[in-house]
């Protein structure tokens, strides 16, 4: 029996679905299907060489990981200064309640930062190449559903997620994006015309605090350059996505402290979404106390970004 047939039969048995349906899943799987991993449910640490430089990343696979089932992959980009471990702990994205059916990947930026700021140690092309090389490595090592690769990030990492979304080559490998408290230095009043997404519409959900002292909601000079006003940034994405701005929906909750805006773009409902929390500072939006919140001296927020972005990701596959 050929390997593809073995994979199909295994998927059918594991999932309890007809062989024909399992064949669709098997075809979606990457070269890493069939490779076993000894410590599912625990984060493991790895490195690879990209552009002649040693790069580091960590991976968390579900505790019930099956090497014959193609899984969605979510890349999580830390803020600056930081490493992937801090982002994993702060967001709890590896918890089964958020990613029980997904492979989580946490790359480390060089010097604790990502490209696209005036303090970055690497150029945008080099960090984008690392993302591409990393995805190739993940596909080789794990059973990946290539149509369901996503990216999220915080602060400088959120800004880098926007850079990926604006890149027609690397961004084409992703199905949806979720920047949080993003520092969009490369997508501001002067540079937004350089954003060239791979397709339209691009599914994006974003989160930002109205009281963010580091990445101000109204824009202006930031630590790494000039930041756009968030409403302007959203307006550019609405244009890129062909959204009907006149029909956007705004829902207020928690006594007017939380504002959820959504657009219909290219006939797809809610493909562009934004959550603004008026009293939130520069932290990951969570209903539980987080390490980042403790550092910032603030408590939990009204919404759980980790849950909302995973639910958003589940709606979209790469065309």
mmCIF file with all atom_site columns, C-alpha atoms in Angstrom, residues 9-226:
data_model
loop_
_atom_site.group_PDB
_atom_site.id
_atom_site.type_symbol
_atom_site.label_atom_id
_atom_site.label_alt_id
_atom_site.label_comp_id
_atom_site.label_asym_id
_atom_site.label_entity_id
_atom_site.label_seq_id
_atom_site.pdbx_PDB_ins_code
_atom_site.Cartn_x
_atom_site.Cartn_y
_atom_site.Cartn_z
_atom_site.occupancy
_atom_site.B_iso_or_equiv
_atom_site.pdbx_formal_charge
_atom_site.auth_seq_id
_atom_site.auth_comp_id
_atom_site.auth_asym_id
_atom_site.auth_atom_id
_atom_site.pdbx_PDB_model_num
ATOM 1   C CA . UNK A 1 9   ? -6.759  4.946  6.151  1.00 0.00 ? 9   UNK A CA 1
ATOM 2   C CA . UNK A 1 10  ? -5.201  6.186  9.378  1.00 0.00 ? 10  UNK A CA 1
ATOM 3   C CA . UNK A 1 11  ? -7.070  9.494  9.224  1.00 0.00 ? 11  UNK A CA 1
ATOM 4   C CA . UNK A 1 12  ? -10.341 7.688  8.573  1.00 0.00 ? 12  UNK A CA 1
ATOM 5   C CA . UNK A 1 13  ? -9.764  5.407  11.551 1.00 0.00 ? 13  UNK A CA 1
ATOM 6   C CA . UNK A 1 14  ? -8.638  8.193  13.895 1.00 0.00 ? 14  UNK A CA 1
ATOM 7   C CA . UNK A 1 15  ? -11.464 10.559 13.042 1.00 0.00 ? 15  UNK A CA 1
ATOM 8   C CA . UNK A 1 16  ? -14.207 8.046  12.358 1.00 0.00 ? 16  UNK A CA 1
ATOM 9   C CA . UNK A 1 17  ? -15.002 9.528  8.943  1.00 0.00 ? 17  UNK A CA 1
ATOM 10  C CA . UNK A 1 18  ? -15.487 7.886  5.527  1.00 0.00 ? 18  UNK A CA 1
ATOM 11  C CA . UNK A 1 19  ? -12.333 7.204  3.543  1.00 0.00 ? 19  UNK A CA 1
ATOM 12  C CA . UNK A 1 20  ? -13.351 9.730  0.874  1.00 0.00 ? 20  UNK A CA 1
ATOM 13  C CA . UNK A 1 21  ? -13.594 12.524 3.444  1.00 0.00 ? 21  UNK A CA 1
ATOM 14  C CA . UNK A 1 22  ? -10.366 11.389 5.076  1.00 0.00 ? 22  UNK A CA 1
ATOM 15  C CA . UNK A 1 23  ? -8.634  11.559 1.701  1.00 0.00 ? 23  UNK A CA 1
ATOM 16  C CA . UNK A 1 24  ? -9.349  15.292 1.566  1.00 0.00 ? 24  UNK A CA 1
ATOM 17  C CA . UNK A 1 25  ? -7.712  15.729 4.970  1.00 0.00 ? 25  UNK A CA 1
ATOM 18  C CA . UNK A 1 26  ? -4.773  13.562 4.016  1.00 0.00 ? 26  UNK A CA 1
ATOM 19  C CA . UNK A 1 27  ? -4.119  15.606 0.890  1.00 0.00 ? 27  UNK A CA 1
ATOM 20  C CA . UNK A 1 28  ? -4.060  18.729 3.056  1.00 0.00 ? 28  UNK A CA 1
ATOM 21  C CA . UNK A 1 29  ? -1.318  17.271 5.248  1.00 0.00 ? 29  UNK A CA 1
ATOM 22  C CA . UNK A 1 30  ? 2.326   18.316 5.029  1.00 0.00 ? 30  UNK A CA 1
ATOM 23  C CA . UNK A 1 31  ? 5.554   16.313 4.814  1.00 0.00 ? 31  UNK A CA 1
ATOM 24  C CA . UNK A 1 32  ? 5.609   16.067 8.604  1.00 0.00 ? 32  UNK A CA 1
ATOM 25  C CA . UNK A 1 33  ? 2.586   13.781 8.684  1.00 0.00 ? 33  UNK A CA 1
ATOM 26  C CA . UNK A 1 34  ? 3.676   10.384 9.987  1.00 0.00 ? 34  UNK A CA 1
ATOM 27  C CA . UNK A 1 35  ? 6.455   11.763 12.203 1.00 0.00 ? 35  UNK A CA 1
ATOM 28  C CA . UNK A 1 36  ? 5.941   11.010 15.886 1.00 0.00 ? 36  UNK A CA 1
ATOM 29  C CA . UNK A 1 37  ? 6.657   13.359 18.798 1.00 0.00 ? 37  UNK A CA 1
ATOM 30  C CA . UNK A 1 38  ? 7.400   12.061 22.271 1.00 0.00 ? 38  UNK A CA 1
ATOM 31  C CA . UNK A 1 39  ? 6.150   14.942 24.422 1.00 0.00 ? 39  UNK A CA 1
ATOM 32  C CA . UNK A 1 40  ? 2.799   16.185 23.101 1.00 0.00 ? 40  UNK A CA 1
ATOM 33  C CA . UNK A 1 41  ? 1.212   18.776 25.330 1.00 0.00 ? 41  UNK A CA 1
ATOM 34  C CA . UNK A 1 42  ? 4.584   20.211 26.377 1.00 0.00 ? 42  UNK A CA 1
ATOM 35  C CA . UNK A 1 43  ? 6.408   23.129 24.758 1.00 0.00 ? 43  UNK A CA 1
ATOM 36  C CA . UNK A 1 44  ? 9.659   22.155 23.053 1.00 0.00 ? 44  UNK A CA 1
ATOM 37  C CA . UNK A 1 45  ? 12.505  24.434 21.984 1.00 0.00 ? 45  UNK A CA 1
ATOM 38  C CA . UNK A 1 46  ? 14.266  24.429 18.624 1.00 0.00 ? 46  UNK A CA 1
ATOM 39  C CA . UNK A 1 47  ? 16.557  26.364 16.336 1.00 0.00 ? 47  UNK A CA 1
ATOM 40  C CA . UNK A 1 48  ? 17.138  26.684 12.614 1.00 0.00 ? 48  UNK A CA 1
ATOM 41  C CA . UNK A 1 49  ? 19.453  28.563 10.302 1.00 0.00 ? 49  UNK A CA 1
ATOM 42  C CA . UNK A 1 50  ? 17.887  31.363 8.268  1.00 0.00 ? 50  UNK A CA 1
ATOM 43  C CA . UNK A 1 51  ? 19.860  33.824 6.145  1.00 0.00 ? 51  UNK A CA 1
ATOM 44  C CA . UNK A 1 52  ? 23.021  32.373 7.704  1.00 0.00 ? 52  UNK A CA 1
ATOM 45  C CA . UNK A 1 53  ? 21.859  33.257 11.202 1.00 0.00 ? 53  UNK A CA 1
ATOM 46  C CA . UNK A 1 54  ? 20.863  30.957 14.082 1.00 0.00 ? 54  UNK A CA 1
ATOM 47  C CA . UNK A 1 55  ? 17.192  31.519 14.913 1.00 0.00 ? 55  UNK A CA 1
ATOM 48  C CA . UNK A 1 56  ? 15.197  30.090 17.802 1.00 0.00 ? 56  UNK A CA 1
ATOM 49  C CA . UNK A 1 57  ? 11.557  29.127 18.247 1.00 0.00 ? 57  UNK A CA 1
ATOM 50  C CA . UNK A 1 58  ? 9.336   26.930 20.409 1.00 0.00 ? 58  UNK A CA 1
ATOM 51  C CA . UNK A 1 59  ? 6.453   24.630 19.517 1.00 0.00 ? 59  UNK A CA 1
ATOM 52  C CA . UNK A 1 60  ? 3.454   23.420 21.504 1.00 0.00 ? 60  UNK A CA 1
ATOM 53  C CA . UNK A 1 61  ? 1.360   20.591 20.061 1.00 0.00 ? 61  UNK A CA 1
ATOM 54  C CA . UNK A 1 62  ? -1.928  19.302 21.513 1.00 0.00 ? 62  UNK A CA 1
ATOM 55  C CA . UNK A 1 63  ? -1.718  16.628 24.194 1.00 0.00 ? 63  UNK A CA 1
ATOM 56  C CA . UNK A 1 64  ? -3.750  14.304 21.940 1.00 0.00 ? 64  UNK A CA 1
ATOM 57  C CA . UNK A 1 65  ? -1.646  15.094 18.855 1.00 0.00 ? 65  UNK A CA 1
ATOM 58  C CA . UNK A 1 66  ? -2.031  12.567 16.037 1.00 0.00 ? 66  UNK A CA 1
ATOM 59  C CA . UNK A 1 67  ? 0.704   12.370 13.402 1.00 0.00 ? 67  UNK A CA 1
ATOM 60  C CA . UNK A 1 68  ? -1.893  11.489 10.755 1.00 0.00 ? 68  UNK A CA 1
ATOM 61  C CA . UNK A 1 69  ? -4.204  14.447 11.358 1.00 0.00 ? 69  UNK A CA 1
ATOM 62  C CA . UNK A 1 70  ? -3.355  17.756 9.611  1.00 0.00 ? 70  UNK A CA 1
ATOM 63  C CA . UNK A 1 71  ? -3.492  20.573 12.186 1.00 0.00 ? 71  UNK A CA 1
ATOM 64  C CA . UNK A 1 72  ? -3.906  24.333 11.893 1.00 0.00 ? 72  UNK A CA 1
ATOM 65  C CA . UNK A 1 73  ? -0.795  26.312 12.871 1.00 0.00 ? 73  UNK A CA 1
ATOM 66  C CA . UNK A 1 74  ? -0.714  29.625 14.740 1.00 0.00 ? 74  UNK A CA 1
ATOM 67  C CA . UNK A 1 75  ? 2.470   31.711 14.895 1.00 0.00 ? 75  UNK A CA 1
ATOM 68  C CA . UNK A 1 76  ? 2.665   34.026 17.923 1.00 0.00 ? 76  UNK A CA 1
ATOM 69  C CA . UNK A 1 77  ? 5.033   37.010 17.761 1.00 0.00 ? 77  UNK A CA 1
ATOM 70  C CA . UNK A 1 78  ? 6.189   38.536 21.053 1.00 0.00 ? 78  UNK A CA 1
ATOM 71  C CA . UNK A 1 79  ? 6.496   42.218 21.848 1.00 0.00 ? 79  UNK A CA 1
ATOM 72  C CA . UNK A 1 80  ? 9.746   44.086 22.426 1.00 0.00 ? 80  UNK A CA 1
ATOM 73  C CA . UNK A 1 81  ? 11.828  43.422 24.382 1.00 0.00 ? 81  UNK A CA 1
ATOM 74  C CA . UNK A 1 82  ? 10.871  39.795 24.671 1.00 0.00 ? 82  UNK A CA 1
ATOM 75  C CA . UNK A 1 83  ? 11.035  36.186 23.549 1.00 0.00 ? 83  UNK A CA 1
ATOM 76  C CA . UNK A 1 84  ? 8.435   33.666 22.485 1.00 0.00 ? 84  UNK A CA 1
ATOM 77  C CA . UNK A 1 85  ? 8.252   32.118 25.954 1.00 0.00 ? 85  UNK A CA 1
ATOM 78  C CA . UNK A 1 86  ? 7.039   35.399 27.473 1.00 0.00 ? 86  UNK A CA 1
ATOM 79  C CA . UNK A 1 87  ? 4.327   35.734 24.830 1.00 0.00 ? 87  UNK A CA 1
ATOM 80  C CA . UNK A 1 88  ? 3.199   32.148 25.380 1.00 0.00 ? 88  UNK A CA 1
ATOM 81  C CA . UNK A 1 89  ? 2.880   32.673 29.133 1.00 0.00 ? 89  UNK A CA 1
ATOM 82  C CA . UNK A 1 90  ? 1.242   36.097 28.881 1.00 0.00 ? 90  UNK A CA 1
ATOM 83  C CA . UNK A 1 91  ? -1.440  35.039 26.395 1.00 0.00 ? 91  UNK A CA 1
ATOM 84  C CA . UNK A 1 92  ? -2.048  31.459 27.600 1.00 0.00 ? 92  UNK A CA 1
ATOM 85  C CA . UNK A 1 93  ? -2.481  30.570 23.931 1.00 0.00 ? 93  UNK A CA 1
ATOM 86  C CA . UNK A 1 94  ? -1.030  27.102 24.516 1.00 0.00 ? 94  UNK A CA 1
ATOM 87  C CA . UNK A 1 95  ? -3.860  26.258 26.937 1.00 0.00 ? 95  UNK A CA 1
ATOM 88  C CA . UNK A 1 96  ? -6.113  23.513 25.590 1.00 0.00 ? 96  UNK A CA 1
ATOM 89  C CA . UNK A 1 97  ? -9.166  25.751 25.954 1.00 0.00 ? 97  UNK A CA 1
ATOM 90  C CA . UNK A 1 98  ? -7.693  28.024 23.272 1.00 0.00 ? 98  UNK A CA 1
ATOM 91  C CA . UNK A 1 99  ? -5.552  25.767 21.058 1.00 0.00 ? 99  UNK A CA 1
ATOM 92  C CA . UNK A 1 100 ? -6.525  22.193 21.867 1.00 0.00 ? 100 UNK A CA 1
ATOM 93  C CA . UNK A 1 101 ? -6.707  21.420 18.152 1.00 0.00 ? 101 UNK A CA 1
ATOM 94  C CA . UNK A 1 102 ? -3.854  23.606 16.897 1.00 0.00 ? 102 UNK A CA 1
ATOM 95  C CA . UNK A 1 103 ? -0.060  23.686 16.711 1.00 0.00 ? 103 UNK A CA 1
ATOM 96  C CA . UNK A 1 104 ? 1.301   26.795 18.406 1.00 0.00 ? 104 UNK A CA 1
ATOM 97  C CA . UNK A 1 105 ? 4.665   28.221 17.287 1.00 0.00 ? 105 UNK A CA 1
ATOM 98  C CA . UNK A 1 106 ? 6.501   30.993 19.137 1.00 0.00 ? 106 UNK A CA 1
ATOM 99  C CA . UNK A 1 107 ? 9.505   32.428 17.255 1.00 0.00 ? 107 UNK A CA 1
ATOM 100 C CA . UNK A 1 108 ? 12.144  34.660 18.896 1.00 0.00 ? 108 UNK A CA 1
ATOM 101 C CA . UNK A 1 109 ? 13.131  37.982 17.384 1.00 0.00 ? 109 UNK A CA 1
ATOM 102 C CA . UNK A 1 110 ? 16.802  38.931 17.211 1.00 0.00 ? 110 UNK A CA 1
ATOM 103 C CA . UNK A 1 111 ? 17.706  41.292 20.039 1.00 0.00 ? 111 UNK A CA 1
ATOM 104 C CA . UNK A 1 112 ? 14.244  40.771 21.506 1.00 0.00 ? 112 UNK A CA 1
ATOM 105 C CA . UNK A 1 113 ? 12.534  42.595 18.636 1.00 0.00 ? 113 UNK A CA 1
ATOM 106 C CA . UNK A 1 114 ? 11.085  42.218 15.156 1.00 0.00 ? 114 UNK A CA 1
ATOM 107 C CA . UNK A 1 115 ? 11.932  44.156 12.026 1.00 0.00 ? 115 UNK A CA 1
ATOM 108 C CA . UNK A 1 116 ? 10.144  47.361 11.096 1.00 0.00 ? 116 UNK A CA 1
ATOM 109 C CA . UNK A 1 117 ? 11.258  49.736 13.874 1.00 0.00 ? 117 UNK A CA 1
ATOM 110 C CA . UNK A 1 118 ? 14.162  52.122 14.258 1.00 0.00 ? 118 UNK A CA 1
ATOM 111 C CA . UNK A 1 119 ? 15.590  49.886 16.997 1.00 0.00 ? 119 UNK A CA 1
ATOM 112 C CA . UNK A 1 120 ? 15.342  46.607 15.059 1.00 0.00 ? 120 UNK A CA 1
ATOM 113 C CA . UNK A 1 121 ? 18.601  44.761 14.449 1.00 0.00 ? 121 UNK A CA 1
ATOM 114 C CA . UNK A 1 122 ? 17.367  43.053 11.280 1.00 0.00 ? 122 UNK A CA 1
ATOM 115 C CA . UNK A 1 123 ? 15.817  44.232 8.041  1.00 0.00 ? 123 UNK A CA 1
ATOM 116 C CA . UNK A 1 124 ? 12.233  43.443 7.100  1.00 0.00 ? 124 UNK A CA 1
ATOM 117 C CA . UNK A 1 125 ? 13.306  41.091 4.260  1.00 0.00 ? 125 UNK A CA 1
ATOM 118 C CA . UNK A 1 126 ? 15.503  39.037 6.625  1.00 0.00 ? 126 UNK A CA 1
ATOM 119 C CA . UNK A 1 127 ? 12.782  38.594 9.254  1.00 0.00 ? 127 UNK A CA 1
ATOM 120 C CA . UNK A 1 128 ? 10.237  37.762 6.554  1.00 0.00 ? 128 UNK A CA 1
ATOM 121 C CA . UNK A 1 129 ? 12.635  35.138 5.199  1.00 0.00 ? 129 UNK A CA 1
ATOM 122 C CA . UNK A 1 130 ? 12.867  33.675 8.696  1.00 0.00 ? 130 UNK A CA 1
ATOM 123 C CA . UNK A 1 131 ? 9.068   33.358 8.821  1.00 0.00 ? 131 UNK A CA 1
ATOM 124 C CA . UNK A 1 132 ? 9.073   31.553 5.482  1.00 0.00 ? 132 UNK A CA 1
ATOM 125 C CA . UNK A 1 133 ? 11.923  29.255 6.544  1.00 0.00 ? 133 UNK A CA 1
ATOM 126 C CA . UNK A 1 134 ? 10.196  28.578 9.857  1.00 0.00 ? 134 UNK A CA 1
ATOM 127 C CA . UNK A 1 135 ? 6.974   27.555 8.142  1.00 0.00 ? 135 UNK A CA 1
ATOM 128 C CA . UNK A 1 136 ? 8.918   25.195 5.882  1.00 0.00 ? 136 UNK A CA 1
ATOM 129 C CA . UNK A 1 137 ? 10.499  23.621 8.965  1.00 0.00 ? 137 UNK A CA 1
ATOM 130 C CA . UNK A 1 138 ? 7.155   23.263 10.757 1.00 0.00 ? 138 UNK A CA 1
ATOM 131 C CA . UNK A 1 139 ? 5.612   21.624 7.682  1.00 0.00 ? 139 UNK A CA 1
ATOM 132 C CA . UNK A 1 140 ? 8.529   19.173 7.552  1.00 0.00 ? 140 UNK A CA 1
ATOM 133 C CA . UNK A 1 141 ? 8.359   18.301 11.252 1.00 0.00 ? 141 UNK A CA 1
ATOM 134 C CA . UNK A 1 142 ? 4.623   18.269 11.972 1.00 0.00 ? 142 UNK A CA 1
ATOM 135 C CA . UNK A 1 143 ? 1.376   17.271 10.284 1.00 0.00 ? 143 UNK A CA 1
ATOM 136 C CA . UNK A 1 144 ? 0.135   20.656 9.058  1.00 0.00 ? 144 UNK A CA 1
ATOM 137 C CA . UNK A 1 145 ? -3.014  21.753 7.269  1.00 0.00 ? 145 UNK A CA 1
ATOM 138 C CA . UNK A 1 146 ? -1.389  24.232 4.911  1.00 0.00 ? 146 UNK A CA 1
ATOM 139 C CA . UNK A 1 147 ? -4.690  26.014 4.246  1.00 0.00 ? 147 UNK A CA 1
ATOM 140 C CA . UNK A 1 148 ? -4.996  26.974 7.925  1.00 0.00 ? 148 UNK A CA 1
ATOM 141 C CA . UNK A 1 149 ? -1.887  28.901 8.973  1.00 0.00 ? 149 UNK A CA 1
ATOM 142 C CA . UNK A 1 150 ? -2.420  32.038 11.078 1.00 0.00 ? 150 UNK A CA 1
ATOM 143 C CA . UNK A 1 151 ? -0.447  34.771 12.842 1.00 0.00 ? 151 UNK A CA 1
ATOM 144 C CA . UNK A 1 152 ? -0.974  36.851 15.953 1.00 0.00 ? 152 UNK A CA 1
ATOM 145 C CA . UNK A 1 153 ? 1.310   39.144 17.910 1.00 0.00 ? 153 UNK A CA 1
ATOM 146 C CA . UNK A 1 154 ? 1.550   41.860 20.534 1.00 0.00 ? 154 UNK A CA 1
ATOM 147 C CA . UNK A 1 155 ? 2.964   45.392 20.234 1.00 0.00 ? 155 UNK A CA 1
ATOM 148 C CA . UNK A 1 156 ? 6.118   45.190 18.059 1.00 0.00 ? 156 UNK A CA 1
ATOM 149 C CA . UNK A 1 157 ? 5.018   41.624 17.287 1.00 0.00 ? 157 UNK A CA 1
ATOM 150 C CA . UNK A 1 158 ? 1.585   42.910 16.295 1.00 0.00 ? 158 UNK A CA 1
ATOM 151 C CA . UNK A 1 159 ? 3.229   45.414 13.993 1.00 0.00 ? 159 UNK A CA 1
ATOM 152 C CA . UNK A 1 160 ? 5.254   42.609 12.446 1.00 0.00 ? 160 UNK A CA 1
ATOM 153 C CA . UNK A 1 161 ? 2.064   40.602 11.892 1.00 0.00 ? 161 UNK A CA 1
ATOM 154 C CA . UNK A 1 162 ? 0.831   43.599 9.892  1.00 0.00 ? 162 UNK A CA 1
ATOM 155 C CA . UNK A 1 163 ? 4.088   43.573 7.903  1.00 0.00 ? 163 UNK A CA 1
ATOM 156 C CA . UNK A 1 164 ? 3.490   39.912 7.049  1.00 0.00 ? 164 UNK A CA 1
ATOM 157 C CA . UNK A 1 165 ? -0.099  40.642 6.021  1.00 0.00 ? 165 UNK A CA 1
ATOM 158 C CA . UNK A 1 166 ? 1.171   43.443 3.765  1.00 0.00 ? 166 UNK A CA 1
ATOM 159 C CA . UNK A 1 167 ? 3.708   41.205 2.020  1.00 0.00 ? 167 UNK A CA 1
ATOM 160 C CA . UNK A 1 168 ? 2.375   39.554 -1.127 1.00 0.00 ? 168 UNK A CA 1
ATOM 161 C CA . UNK A 1 169 ? 4.778   36.601 -0.898 1.00 0.00 ? 169 UNK A CA 1
ATOM 162 C CA . UNK A 1 170 ? 5.100   35.571 2.747  1.00 0.00 ? 170 UNK A CA 1
ATOM 163 C CA . UNK A 1 171 ? 1.624   36.835 3.604  1.00 0.00 ? 171 UNK A CA 1
ATOM 164 C CA . UNK A 1 172 ? 0.181   34.526 0.962  1.00 0.00 ? 172 UNK A CA 1
ATOM 165 C CA . UNK A 1 173 ? 1.029   31.567 3.214  1.00 0.00 ? 173 UNK A CA 1
ATOM 166 C CA . UNK A 1 174 ? -1.421  32.721 5.904  1.00 0.00 ? 174 UNK A CA 1
ATOM 167 C CA . UNK A 1 175 ? -5.210  32.476 6.115  1.00 0.00 ? 175 UNK A CA 1
ATOM 168 C CA . UNK A 1 176 ? -5.854  35.228 8.708  1.00 0.00 ? 176 UNK A CA 1
ATOM 169 C CA . UNK A 1 177 ? -4.145  37.638 11.095 1.00 0.00 ? 177 UNK A CA 1
ATOM 170 C CA . UNK A 1 178 ? -4.731  38.970 14.622 1.00 0.00 ? 178 UNK A CA 1
ATOM 171 C CA . UNK A 1 179 ? -2.493  41.841 15.780 1.00 0.00 ? 179 UNK A CA 1
ATOM 172 C CA . UNK A 1 180 ? -2.952  43.175 19.318 1.00 0.00 ? 180 UNK A CA 1
ATOM 173 C CA . UNK A 1 181 ? -1.834  46.608 20.546 1.00 0.00 ? 181 UNK A CA 1
ATOM 174 C CA . UNK A 1 182 ? 0.067   46.746 17.272 1.00 0.00 ? 182 UNK A CA 1
ATOM 175 C CA . UNK A 1 183 ? 2.852   49.240 16.651 1.00 0.00 ? 183 UNK A CA 1
ATOM 176 C CA . UNK A 1 184 ? 2.328   49.779 12.913 1.00 0.00 ? 184 UNK A CA 1
ATOM 177 C CA . UNK A 1 185 ? 5.449   51.772 12.091 1.00 0.00 ? 185 UNK A CA 1
ATOM 178 C CA . UNK A 1 186 ? 5.549   50.334 8.552  1.00 0.00 ? 186 UNK A CA 1
ATOM 179 C CA . UNK A 1 187 ? 1.854   51.044 7.910  1.00 0.00 ? 187 UNK A CA 1
ATOM 180 C CA . UNK A 1 188 ? 1.476   54.692 8.886  1.00 0.00 ? 188 UNK A CA 1
ATOM 181 C CA . UNK A 1 189 ? 0.392   57.875 7.111  1.00 0.00 ? 189 UNK A CA 1
ATOM 182 C CA . UNK A 1 190 ? 3.528   57.911 4.938  1.00 0.00 ? 190 UNK A CA 1
ATOM 183 C CA . UNK A 1 191 ? 4.102   54.198 4.341  1.00 0.00 ? 191 UNK A CA 1
ATOM 184 C CA . UNK A 1 192 ? 0.648   52.602 4.112  1.00 0.00 ? 192 UNK A CA 1
ATOM 185 C CA . UNK A 1 193 ? 0.689   52.848 0.314  1.00 0.00 ? 193 UNK A CA 1
ATOM 186 C CA . UNK A 1 194 ? 3.505   50.271 0.311  1.00 0.00 ? 194 UNK A CA 1
ATOM 187 C CA . UNK A 1 195 ? 1.230   47.579 1.748  1.00 0.00 ? 195 UNK A CA 1
ATOM 188 C CA . UNK A 1 196 ? 0.591   45.004 -0.994 1.00 0.00 ? 196 UNK A CA 1
ATOM 189 C CA . UNK A 1 197 ? -1.455  42.076 0.376  1.00 0.00 ? 197 UNK A CA 1
ATOM 190 C CA . UNK A 1 198 ? -1.460  38.778 -1.477 1.00 0.00 ? 198 UNK A CA 1
ATOM 191 C CA . UNK A 1 199 ? -5.234  38.882 -1.906 1.00 0.00 ? 199 UNK A CA 1
ATOM 192 C CA . UNK A 1 200 ? -8.387  40.738 -0.972 1.00 0.00 ? 200 UNK A CA 1
ATOM 193 C CA . UNK A 1 201 ? -10.075 40.486 1.388  1.00 0.00 ? 201 UNK A CA 1
ATOM 194 C CA . UNK A 1 202 ? -7.498  39.572 4.037  1.00 0.00 ? 202 UNK A CA 1
ATOM 195 C CA . UNK A 1 203 ? -9.202  38.400 7.265  1.00 0.00 ? 203 UNK A CA 1
ATOM 196 C CA . UNK A 1 204 ? -7.957  40.527 10.181 1.00 0.00 ? 204 UNK A CA 1
ATOM 197 C CA . UNK A 1 205 ? -9.105  40.881 13.773 1.00 0.00 ? 205 UNK A CA 1
ATOM 198 C CA . UNK A 1 206 ? -7.316  43.446 15.935 1.00 0.00 ? 206 UNK A CA 1
ATOM 199 C CA . UNK A 1 207 ? -7.352  44.591 19.550 1.00 0.00 ? 207 UNK A CA 1
ATOM 200 C CA . UNK A 1 208 ? -6.235  47.876 21.086 1.00 0.00 ? 208 UNK A CA 1
ATOM 201 C CA . UNK A 1 209 ? -6.569  49.808 24.323 1.00 0.00 ? 209 UNK A CA 1
ATOM 202 C CA . UNK A 1 210 ? -7.897  53.341 24.253 1.00 0.00 ? 210 UNK A CA 1
ATOM 203 C CA . UNK A 1 211 ? -5.648  54.173 27.222 1.00 0.00 ? 211 UNK A CA 1
ATOM 204 C CA . UNK A 1 212 ? -2.498  52.597 25.739 1.00 0.00 ? 212 UNK A CA 1
ATOM 205 C CA . UNK A 1 213 ? 0.410   54.878 26.744 1.00 0.00 ? 213 UNK A CA 1
ATOM 206 C CA . UNK A 1 214 ? 2.976   53.052 24.585 1.00 0.00 ? 214 UNK A CA 1
ATOM 207 C CA . UNK A 1 215 ? 1.131   52.726 21.279 1.00 0.00 ? 215 UNK A CA 1
ATOM 208 C CA . UNK A 1 216 ? -1.325  55.594 21.448 1.00 0.00 ? 216 UNK A CA 1
ATOM 209 C CA . UNK A 1 217 ? -4.725  54.979 19.878 1.00 0.00 ? 217 UNK A CA 1
ATOM 210 C CA . UNK A 1 218 ? -4.528  58.397 18.198 1.00 0.00 ? 218 UNK A CA 1
ATOM 211 C CA . UNK A 1 219 ? -1.071  57.718 16.747 1.00 0.00 ? 219 UNK A CA 1
ATOM 212 C CA . UNK A 1 220 ? 2.002   59.928 16.746 1.00 0.00 ? 220 UNK A CA 1
ATOM 213 C CA . UNK A 1 221 ? 5.686   59.429 17.680 1.00 0.00 ? 221 UNK A CA 1
ATOM 214 C CA . UNK A 1 222 ? 6.374   56.043 19.221 1.00 0.00 ? 222 UNK A CA 1
ATOM 215 C CA . UNK A 1 223 ? 9.384   54.224 20.577 1.00 0.00 ? 223 UNK A CA 1
ATOM 216 C CA . UNK A 1 224 ? 10.247  52.776 17.171 1.00 0.00 ? 224 UNK A CA 1
ATOM 217 C CA . UNK A 1 225 ? 8.966   55.423 14.775 1.00 0.00 ? 225 UNK A CA 1
ATOM 218 C CA . UNK A 1 226 ? 5.772   57.191 13.767 1.00 0.00 ? 226 UNK A CA 1
#
